[in-house]
Short mmCIF file of C-alpha atoms and ligand atoms in Angstrom, two decimals:
data_model
loop_
_atom_site.label_atom_id
_atom_site.label_comp_id
_atom_site.label_asym_id
_atom_site.label_seq_id
_atom_site.Cartn_x
_atom_site.Cartn_y
_atom_site.Cartn_z
CA UNK A 295 81.63 38.26 22.32
CA UNK A 296 83.46 35.71 24.48
CA UNK A 297 85.75 37.07 27.18
CA UNK A 298 89.07 35.58 28.26
CA UNK A 299 90.13 36.62 31.76
CA UNK A 300 93.59 35.37 32.73
CA UNK A 301 93.96 34.97 36.50
CA UNK A 302 97.21 36.43 37.81
CA UNK A 303 97.09 33.96 40.72
CA UNK A 304 99.43 31.74 38.70
CA UNK A 305 101.57 34.60 37.32
CA UNK A 306 105.19 35.35 38.18
CA UNK A 307 104.74 38.19 40.67
CA UNK A 308 108.40 39.14 40.46
CA UNK A 309 107.57 40.58 37.04
CA UNK A 310 103.87 41.27 37.06
CA UNK A 311 103.89 44.02 34.45
CA UNK A 312 105.68 41.79 31.94
CA UNK A 313 103.26 38.94 32.66
CA UNK A 314 100.27 41.21 32.07
CA UNK A 315 101.86 42.52 28.88
CA UNK A 316 102.17 38.93 27.64
CA UNK A 317 98.44 38.21 28.07
CA UNK A 318 97.53 41.57 26.54
CA UNK A 319 99.60 40.64 23.48
CA UNK A 320 97.71 37.34 23.30
CA UNK A 321 94.30 39.04 23.24
CA UNK A 322 93.18 38.81 26.87
CA UNK A 323 89.99 40.77 27.55
CA UNK A 324 90.05 41.19 31.33
CA UNK A 325 92.54 40.62 34.15
CA UNK A 326 91.12 38.38 36.89
CA UNK A 327 92.36 39.10 40.43
CA UNK A 328 91.80 36.43 43.11
CA UNK A 329 91.56 37.92 46.59
CA UNK A 330 91.93 35.35 49.38
CA UNK A 331 92.06 35.97 53.12
CA UNK A 332 93.01 32.59 54.62
CA UNK A 333 89.54 32.41 56.21
CA UNK A 334 86.89 32.02 53.54
CA UNK A 335 89.44 29.90 51.66
CA UNK A 336 92.57 28.16 52.97
CA UNK A 337 95.01 30.44 51.14
CA UNK A 338 96.13 34.07 51.23
CA UNK A 339 96.88 36.18 48.17
CA UNK A 340 96.85 39.95 47.90
CA UNK A 341 94.69 42.98 48.48
CA UNK A 342 93.79 46.37 47.00
CA UNK A 343 97.41 47.54 46.78
CA UNK A 344 98.16 44.94 44.12
CA UNK A 345 94.87 45.62 42.31
CA UNK A 346 95.85 49.29 42.22
CA UNK A 347 99.21 48.31 40.70
CA UNK A 348 97.48 46.11 38.10
CA UNK A 349 95.28 49.08 37.25
CA UNK A 350 98.38 51.15 36.52
CA UNK A 351 99.91 48.36 34.42
CA UNK A 352 96.92 47.74 32.14
CA UNK A 353 93.92 49.42 30.56
CA UNK A 354 92.00 46.14 30.47
CA UNK A 355 88.98 45.82 32.77
CA UNK A 356 89.87 44.35 36.17
CA UNK A 357 87.72 41.46 37.38
CA UNK A 358 88.01 41.13 41.16
CA UNK A 359 86.92 37.84 42.75
CA UNK A 360 86.57 38.24 46.50
CA UNK A 361 87.16 35.01 48.41
CA UNK A 362 87.12 36.71 51.78
CA UNK A 363 84.98 36.94 54.89
CA UNK A 364 82.86 40.09 55.26
CA UNK A 365 83.43 41.28 51.69
CA UNK A 366 81.09 44.24 52.27
CA UNK A 367 83.81 45.85 54.36
CA UNK A 368 86.27 45.90 51.45
CA UNK A 369 84.19 46.53 48.32
CA UNK A 370 84.83 50.27 48.30
CA UNK A 371 88.60 49.85 48.64
CA UNK A 372 88.73 47.47 45.69
CA UNK A 373 86.62 49.74 43.52
CA UNK A 374 88.82 52.70 44.45
CA UNK A 375 91.82 50.55 43.49
CA UNK A 376 90.37 50.15 40.00
CA UNK A 377 88.09 47.09 40.06
CA UNK A 378 85.60 47.19 37.17
CA UNK A 379 83.82 43.98 38.21
CA UNK A 380 83.46 42.98 41.86
CA UNK A 381 82.22 39.46 42.52
CA UNK A 382 81.24 38.20 45.96
CA UNK A 383 80.39 34.71 47.16
CA UNK A 384 76.71 33.94 47.76
CA UNK A 385 77.83 31.67 50.61
CA UNK A 386 79.40 34.56 52.50
CA UNK A 387 77.14 37.56 51.90
CA UNK A 388 74.14 37.98 54.22
CA UNK A 389 72.17 40.50 52.15
CA UNK A 390 73.05 39.77 48.57
CA UNK A 391 70.54 42.21 47.16
CA UNK A 392 72.01 45.04 49.22
CA UNK A 393 75.60 44.13 48.35
CA UNK A 394 74.88 44.02 44.61
CA UNK A 395 73.19 47.42 44.82
CA UNK A 396 76.14 48.89 46.72
CA UNK A 397 78.70 47.66 44.17
CA UNK A 398 76.64 49.29 41.41
CA UNK A 399 76.21 52.53 43.34
CA UNK A 400 79.98 52.71 43.72
CA UNK A 401 80.30 52.51 39.94
CA UNK A 402 81.38 48.91 39.33
CA UNK A 403 79.64 45.89 37.82
CA UNK A 404 78.15 43.53 40.40
CA UNK A 405 78.88 39.82 40.25
CA UNK A 406 77.87 36.90 42.42
CA UNK A 407 79.72 33.59 42.59
CA UNK A 408 78.73 30.14 43.83
CA UNK A 409 80.91 27.23 44.93
CA UNK A 410 80.61 23.80 43.28
CA UNK A 411 78.31 22.53 46.06
CA UNK A 412 75.96 25.54 45.94
CA UNK A 413 72.91 25.22 43.66
CA UNK A 414 71.89 27.98 41.26
CA UNK A 415 68.45 28.07 42.94
CA UNK A 416 70.13 30.23 45.63
CA UNK A 417 70.37 33.01 43.02
CA UNK A 418 66.82 32.98 41.67
CA UNK A 419 65.81 36.26 43.31
CA UNK A 420 68.79 38.26 42.01
CA UNK A 421 68.96 37.01 38.44
CA UNK A 422 67.22 40.07 37.04
CA UNK A 423 69.70 42.62 38.33
CA UNK A 424 73.15 41.07 38.70
CA UNK A 425 75.70 41.95 36.03
CA UNK A 426 77.57 38.67 36.25
CA UNK A 427 77.22 35.16 37.65
CA UNK A 428 80.44 33.27 38.27
CA UNK A 429 80.30 29.51 38.48
CA UNK A 430 83.18 27.94 40.40
CA UNK A 431 84.31 24.78 38.66
CA UNK A 432 86.78 23.99 41.46
CA UNK A 433 86.57 24.55 45.19
CA UNK A 434 88.11 28.01 45.55
CA UNK A 435 91.51 28.58 47.09
CA UNK A 436 94.11 27.31 44.65
CA UNK A 437 95.04 27.31 41.00
CA UNK A 438 95.74 24.16 39.05
CA UNK A 439 92.82 22.03 40.25
CA UNK A 440 90.69 19.67 38.19
CA UNK A 441 87.55 21.00 36.47
CA UNK A 442 84.31 19.77 38.10
CA UNK A 443 81.78 18.85 35.46
CA UNK A 444 78.61 19.68 37.41
CA UNK A 445 79.39 23.32 36.56
CA UNK A 446 78.40 22.61 32.94
CA UNK A 447 74.83 21.81 34.00
CA UNK A 448 74.70 25.09 35.93
CA UNK A 449 75.93 27.05 32.93
CA UNK A 450 73.37 25.48 30.61
CA UNK A 451 70.56 26.24 33.05
CA UNK A 452 71.68 29.85 33.55
CA UNK A 453 71.91 30.31 29.79
CA UNK A 454 68.37 28.95 29.35
CA UNK A 455 67.00 31.20 32.09
CA UNK A 456 68.76 34.17 30.53
CA UNK A 457 67.19 33.52 27.14
CA UNK A 458 63.73 32.76 28.51
CA UNK A 459 63.58 35.88 30.67
CA UNK A 460 65.78 38.35 28.79
CA UNK A 461 68.24 38.61 31.66
CA UNK A 462 71.46 40.52 31.07
CA UNK A 463 74.03 38.74 33.22
CA UNK A 464 77.38 37.52 31.93
CA UNK A 465 78.01 33.85 32.74
CA UNK A 466 81.60 33.32 33.86
CA UNK A 467 83.48 30.11 34.72
CA UNK A 468 86.48 29.81 37.05
CA UNK A 469 88.68 26.80 37.76
CA UNK A 470 90.39 24.09 35.74
CA UNK A 471 89.71 25.76 32.38
CA UNK A 472 92.10 24.53 29.67
CA UNK A 473 92.39 23.86 25.94
CA UNK A 474 90.85 20.44 26.61
CA UNK A 475 87.51 21.72 27.96
CA UNK A 476 87.07 25.38 27.01
CA UNK A 477 85.13 24.56 23.82
CA UNK A 478 82.64 22.40 25.74
CA UNK A 479 82.21 25.13 28.36
CA UNK A 480 81.68 27.72 25.66
CA UNK A 481 79.11 25.58 23.87
CA UNK A 482 77.19 25.23 27.16
CA UNK A 483 76.58 28.99 27.02
CA UNK A 484 79.46 30.47 28.98
CA UNK A 485 80.46 34.06 28.14
CA UNK A 486 83.61 34.68 30.21
CA UNK A 487 86.46 32.29 31.00
CA UNK A 488 88.96 32.63 33.85
CA UNK A 489 92.19 30.75 33.26
CA UNK A 490 95.18 30.71 35.58
CA UNK A 491 97.59 27.80 35.26
CA UNK A 492 96.61 27.06 31.65
CA UNK A 493 97.99 30.51 30.77
CA UNK A 494 100.59 31.61 33.32
CA UNK A 495 101.75 28.05 33.94
CA UNK A 496 102.93 27.73 30.35
CA UNK A 497 106.39 28.62 29.03
CA UNK A 498 104.90 30.86 26.36
CA UNK A 499 102.19 32.88 28.10
CA UNK A 500 101.22 34.83 24.99
CA UNK A 501 100.86 31.69 22.86
CA UNK A 502 98.74 30.02 25.57
CA UNK A 503 96.48 33.10 25.65
CA UNK A 504 96.12 33.13 21.86
CA UNK A 505 95.26 29.44 21.80
CA UNK A 506 92.43 29.74 24.35
CA UNK A 507 91.14 32.94 22.81
CA UNK A 508 91.02 31.37 19.34
CA UNK A 509 88.97 28.42 20.57
CA UNK A 510 86.31 30.60 22.20
CA UNK A 511 86.22 32.98 19.24
CA UNK A 512 85.44 30.21 16.74
C1 DX5 B 1665 90.61 29.61 42.44
C2 DX5 B 1665 90.59 30.95 41.75
C3 DX5 B 1665 90.84 30.86 40.31
C4 DX5 B 1665 92.19 30.32 39.92
C5 DX5 B 1665 91.96 29.46 38.73
O1 DX5 B 1665 90.12 29.72 43.71
O2 DX5 B 1665 89.34 31.58 41.95
O3 DX5 B 1665 90.62 32.11 39.66
O4 DX5 B 1665 93.15 31.29 39.61
O5 DX5 B 1665 93.13 28.77 38.45
P1 DX5 B 1665 93.16 27.61 37.39
O6 DX5 B 1665 92.76 28.21 36.07
O7 DX5 B 1665 94.60 27.18 37.41
O8 DX5 B 1665 92.23 26.54 37.84
ZN1 ZN B 1666 88.91 33.45 40.65
#
């Protein structure tokens, strides 16, 4: 099954519960929460308090993407707030193996994410026990950026490795996903699709969700 994970980064925060209801009505599978600290990325968003509110608004799984320094210090708080998936950046974590194990011990699914300039060879030693690999198809920090095509090569390679070795990870993409490229990304072997501006940036959020979901479900 292909998973659509709308990112609330581009949502209208003055009416978050309505915005989440709209994507639920359109068939969204997860809610993607982008956590930014103004240090790892040049933007600041929100923390566990908002994730906890999202958890009260929806029964959908919550996919937390940590774009922060020292993510180890905050993992527990986000899981307590209701995160089902916690994804940390390979570029920031010193002991990836340990961090993945800790996320799992605390009862969540463990994801690792790499920036556009980071090769997938940096993940070779964790492929057999991570629950999810997130490929950034923009430099993290902002919604509405242009999709970087080198991410397609990474997805294809990860899909091949998964098949060859019977790995279990979900392959997720984040950044610049739209109706124009989601089919190509899906065909490359991607399982989960984050979409911010191409959903919440549209006048009809539910219709935009349905449209993306239909393409990946084909
Ligand atoms: C970017 C975030 C993304 C962002 C994607 O740093 O990680 O999740 O919301 O936004 P779009 O879909 O507009 O590129
Ligand atoms: Zn994200």
